[in-house]
JSON list of C-alpha atoms in Angstrom, two decimals:
[
{"chain": "A", "resi": 1, "resn": "MET", "atom": "CA", "xyz": [10.29, 5.28, 14.14]},
{"chain": "A", "resi": 2, "resn": "ASN", "atom": "CA", "xyz": [9.93, 7.64, 11.25]},
{"chain": "A", "resi": 3, "resn": "ILE", "atom": "CA", "xyz": [8.53, 5.76, 8.22]},
{"chain": "A", "resi": 4, "resn": "GLN", "atom": "CA", "xyz": [8.60, 7.19, 4.76]},
{"chain": "A", "resi": 5, "resn": "ILE", "atom": "CA", "xyz": [6.65, 6.02, 1.82]},
{"chain": "A", "resi": 6, "resn": "LEU", "atom": "CA", "xyz": [8.62, 6.82, -1.38]},
{"chain": "A", "resi": 7, "resn": "ASN", "atom": "CA", "xyz": [7.58, 7.25, -4.94]},
{"chain": "A", "resi": 8, "resn": "ARG", "atom": "CA", "xyz": [8.83, 4.16, -6.98]},
{"chain": "A", "resi": 9, "resn": "TYR", "atom": "CA", "xyz": [9.89, 6.32, -9.82]},
{"chain": "A", "resi": 10, "resn": "THR", "atom": "CA", "xyz": [11.38, 9.65, -8.31]},
{"chain": "A", "resi": 11, "resn": "SER", "atom": "CA", "xyz": [11.92, 8.52, -4.58]},
{"chain": "A", "resi": 12, "resn": "ALA", "atom": "CA", "xyz": [9.95, 11.62, -3.49]},
{"chain": "A", "resi": 13, "resn": "VAL", "atom": "CA", "xyz": [8.39, 11.25, -0.15]},
{"chain": "A", "resi": 14, "resn": "LEU", "atom": "CA", "xyz": [4.61, 10.49, -0.61]},
{"chain": "A", "resi": 15, "resn": "TYR", "atom": "CA", "xyz": [3.94, 10.24, 3.11]},
{"chain": "A", "resi": 16, "resn": "SER", "atom": "CA", "xyz": [5.95, 10.33, 6.34]},
{"chain": "A", "resi": 17, "resn": "ALA", "atom": "CA", "xyz": [4.85, 9.39, 9.86]},
{"chain": "A", "resi": 18, "resn": "ASP", "atom": "CA", "xyz": [6.13, 8.17, 13.21]},
{"chain": "A", "resi": 19, "resn": "CYS", "atom": "CA", "xyz": [4.77, 4.62, 13.22]},
{"chain": "A", "resi": 20, "resn": "LYS", "atom": "CA", "xyz": [5.92, 1.25, 14.51]},
{"chain": "A", "resi": 21, "resn": "ASP", "atom": "CA", "xyz": [6.10, -0.22, 11.03]},
{"chain": "A", "resi": 22, "resn": "VAL", "atom": "CA", "xyz": [5.21, 0.19, 7.29]},
{"chain": "A", "resi": 23, "resn": "LYS", "atom": "CA", "xyz": [1.76, -1.37, 7.73]},
{"chain": "A", "resi": 24, "resn": "GLU", "atom": "CA", "xyz": [0.74, 1.23, 10.22]},
{"chain": "A", "resi": 25, "resn": "ALA", "atom": "CA", "xyz": [2.19, 4.13, 8.06]},
{"chain": "A", "resi": 26, "resn": "VAL", "atom": "CA", "xyz": [0.38, 2.81, 4.91]},
{"chain": "A", "resi": 27, "resn": "GLU", "atom": "CA", "xyz": [-2.96, 2.47, 6.89]},
{"chain": "A", "resi": 28, "resn": "GLN", "atom": "CA", "xyz": [-2.61, 5.92, 8.26]},
{"chain": "A", "resi": 29, "resn": "ALA", "atom": "CA", "xyz": [-1.80, 7.38, 4.79]},
{"chain": "A", "resi": 30, "resn": "ALA", "atom": "CA", "xyz": [-4.82, 5.60, 3.17]},
{"chain": "A", "resi": 31, "resn": "LYS", "atom": "CA", "xyz": [-7.12, 6.77, 6.03]},
{"chain": "A", "resi": 32, "resn": "SER", "atom": "CA", "xyz": [-6.01, 10.45, 5.69]},
{"chain": "A", "resi": 33, "resn": "GLY", "atom": "CA", "xyz": [-6.62, 10.20, 1.86]},
{"chain": "A", "resi": 34, "resn": "ALA", "atom": "CA", "xyz": [-2.94, 10.75, 0.99]},
{"chain": "A", "resi": 35, "resn": "ASP", "atom": "CA", "xyz": [-1.94, 10.17, -2.65]},
{"chain": "A", "resi": 36, "resn": "LEU", "atom": "CA", "xyz": [-0.11, 6.88, -2.85]},
{"chain": "A", "resi": 37, "resn": "ARG", "atom": "CA", "xyz": [0.18, 6.78, -6.63]},
{"chain": "A", "resi": 38, "resn": "GLY", "atom": "CA", "xyz": [3.47, 5.17, -7.52]},
{"chain": "A", "resi": 39, "resn": "ALA", "atom": "CA", "xyz": [4.19, 4.09, -3.91]},
{"chain": "A", "resi": 40, "resn": "ASP", "atom": "CA", "xyz": [7.21, 1.70, -3.47]},
{"chain": "A", "resi": 41, "resn": "LEU", "atom": "CA", "xyz": [5.77, -0.94, -1.29]},
{"chain": "A", "resi": 42, "resn": "ARG", "atom": "CA", "xyz": [7.61, -3.87, -2.65]},
{"chain": "A", "resi": 43, "resn": "GLY", "atom": "CA", "xyz": [7.77, -6.80, -0.27]},
{"chain": "A", "resi": 44, "resn": "ALA", "atom": "CA", "xyz": [5.98, -4.89, 2.32]},
{"chain": "A", "resi": 45, "resn": "ASP", "atom": "CA", "xyz": [4.16, -6.76, 5.10]},
{"chain": "A", "resi": 46, "resn": "LEU", "atom": "CA", "xyz": [0.64, -5.49, 4.82]},
{"chain": "A", "resi": 47, "resn": "ARG", "atom": "CA", "xyz": [-1.25, -8.54, 6.16]},
{"chain": "A", "resi": 48, "resn": "GLY", "atom": "CA", "xyz": [-4.69, -7.46, 7.43]},
{"chain": "A", "resi": 49, "resn": "ALA", "atom": "CA", "xyz": [-4.03, -3.89, 6.46]},
{"chain": "A", "resi": 50, "resn": "ASN", "atom": "CA", "xyz": [-7.13, -1.50, 6.06]},
{"chain": "A", "resi": 51, "resn": "LEU", "atom": "CA", "xyz": [-6.53, 0.01, 2.71]},
{"chain": "A", "resi": 52, "resn": "HIS", "atom": "CA", "xyz": [-10.20, 0.67, 1.85]},
{"chain": "A", "resi": 53, "resn": "GLY", "atom": "CA", "xyz": [-10.42, 3.15, -0.95]},
{"chain": "A", "resi": 54, "resn": "ALA", "atom": "CA", "xyz": [-6.58, 3.69, -1.14]},
{"chain": "A", "resi": 55, "resn": "ASN", "atom": "CA", "xyz": [-5.22, 5.20, -4.30]},
{"chain": "A", "resi": 56, "resn": "LEU", "atom": "CA", "xyz": [-2.45, 2.83, -5.21]},
{"chain": "A", "resi": 57, "resn": "THR", "atom": "CA", "xyz": [-2.42, 3.53, -8.89]},
{"chain": "A", "resi": 58, "resn": "CYS", "atom": "CA", "xyz": [0.93, 2.36, -10.40]},
{"chain": "A", "resi": 59, "resn": "ALA", "atom": "CA", "xyz": [2.17, 1.38, -6.90]},
{"chain": "A", "resi": 60, "resn": "ASN", "atom": "CA", "xyz": [5.04, -1.29, -6.67]},
{"chain": "A", "resi": 61, "resn": "LEU", "atom": "CA", "xyz": [3.42, -4.03, -4.55]},
{"chain": "A", "resi": 62, "resn": "HIS", "atom": "CA", "xyz": [5.74, -6.71, -6.11]},
{"chain": "A", "resi": 63, "resn": "GLY", "atom": "CA", "xyz": [5.99, -9.58, -3.41]},
{"chain": "A", "resi": 64, "resn": "ALA", "atom": "CA", "xyz": [3.93, -7.68, -0.88]},
{"chain": "A", "resi": 65, "resn": "TYR", "atom": "CA", "xyz": [2.06, -9.61, 1.72]},
{"chain": "A", "resi": 66, "resn": "LEU", "atom": "CA", "xyz": [-1.52, -8.52, 1.47]},
{"chain": "A", "resi": 67, "resn": "THR", "atom": "CA", "xyz": [-3.19, -11.57, 3.02]},
{"chain": "A", "resi": 68, "resn": "GLY", "atom": "CA", "xyz": [-6.60, -10.52, 4.48]},
{"chain": "A", "resi": 69, "resn": "ALA", "atom": "CA", "xyz": [-6.09, -6.89, 3.59]},
{"chain": "A", "resi": 70, "resn": "ASP", "atom": "CA", "xyz": [-9.19, -4.70, 2.94]},
{"chain": "A", "resi": 71, "resn": "LEU", "atom": "CA", "xyz": [-8.59, -3.28, -0.54]},
{"chain": "A", "resi": 72, "resn": "HIS", "atom": "CA", "xyz": [-12.32, -2.57, -0.99]},
{"chain": "A", "resi": 73, "resn": "ASP", "atom": "CA", "xyz": [-12.73, 0.20, -3.61]},
{"chain": "A", "resi": 74, "resn": "ALA", "atom": "CA", "xyz": [-8.91, 0.62, -3.86]},
{"chain": "A", "resi": 75, "resn": "ASN", "atom": "CA", "xyz": [-7.52, 2.00, -7.10]},
{"chain": "A", "resi": 76, "resn": "LEU", "atom": "CA", "xyz": [-5.01, -0.61, -8.11]},
{"chain": "A", "resi": 77, "resn": "ALA", "atom": "CA", "xyz": [-4.80, 0.44, -11.77]},
{"chain": "A", "resi": 78, "resn": "GLY", "atom": "CA", "xyz": [-1.38, -0.16, -13.21]},
{"chain": "A", "resi": 79, "resn": "ALA", "atom": "CA", "xyz": [-0.01, -1.51, -9.81]},
{"chain": "A", "resi": 80, "resn": "ASP", "atom": "CA", "xyz": [2.71, -4.23, -9.98]},
{"chain": "A", "resi": 81, "resn": "LEU", "atom": "CA", "xyz": [1.15, -7.13, -8.08]},
{"chain": "A", "resi": 82, "resn": "ARG", "atom": "CA", "xyz": [3.55, -9.79, -9.37]},
{"chain": "A", "resi": 83, "resn": "GLY", "atom": "CA", "xyz": [4.19, -12.18, -6.64]},
{"chain": "A", "resi": 84, "resn": "ALA", "atom": "CA", "xyz": [1.96, -10.44, -4.10]},
{"chain": "A", "resi": 85, "resn": "ASP", "atom": "CA", "xyz": [0.07, -12.66, -1.67]},
{"chain": "A", "resi": 86, "resn": "LEU", "atom": "CA", "xyz": [-3.65, -11.68, -1.90]},
{"chain": "A", "resi": 87, "resn": "ARG", "atom": "CA", "xyz": [-5.23, -14.62, -0.33]},
{"chain": "A", "resi": 88, "resn": "GLY", "atom": "CA", "xyz": [-8.21, -13.67, 1.58]},
{"chain": "A", "resi": 89, "resn": "ALA", "atom": "CA", "xyz": [-7.92, -9.96, 0.55]},
{"chain": "A", "resi": 90, "resn": "ASP", "atom": "CA", "xyz": [-11.19, -8.03, 0.04]},
{"chain": "A", "resi": 91, "resn": "LEU", "atom": "CA", "xyz": [-10.87, -6.84, -3.59]},
{"chain": "A", "resi": 92, "resn": "ARG", "atom": "CA", "xyz": [-14.70, -5.85, -3.88]},
{"chain": "A", "resi": 93, "resn": "GLY", "atom": "CA", "xyz": [-14.94, -2.68, -6.10]},
{"chain": "A", "resi": 94, "resn": "ALA", "atom": "CA", "xyz": [-11.15, -2.54, -6.59]},
{"chain": "A", "resi": 95, "resn": "ASN", "atom": "CA", "xyz": [-9.89, -2.01, -10.08]}
]
């Protein structure tokens, strides 16, 4: 299935890939160094996702499930994390 990660402000496609779900697409994007600034990931199920070093500046993560996610060294400046579940997430070095 083609998954597109859109910009929350412009709806421009930030990343697109054939993946089984949003979690896999976001992990691939982060691993490839894709620029996910302003990504619309509200309510996304990202439990246990490897987002080490991801640039999620100003991303919409409102209500996202980030339980156990690796956000080590991720850039979360200005991200909307209201209602996000961050239990057990690795936030070492994240801003």
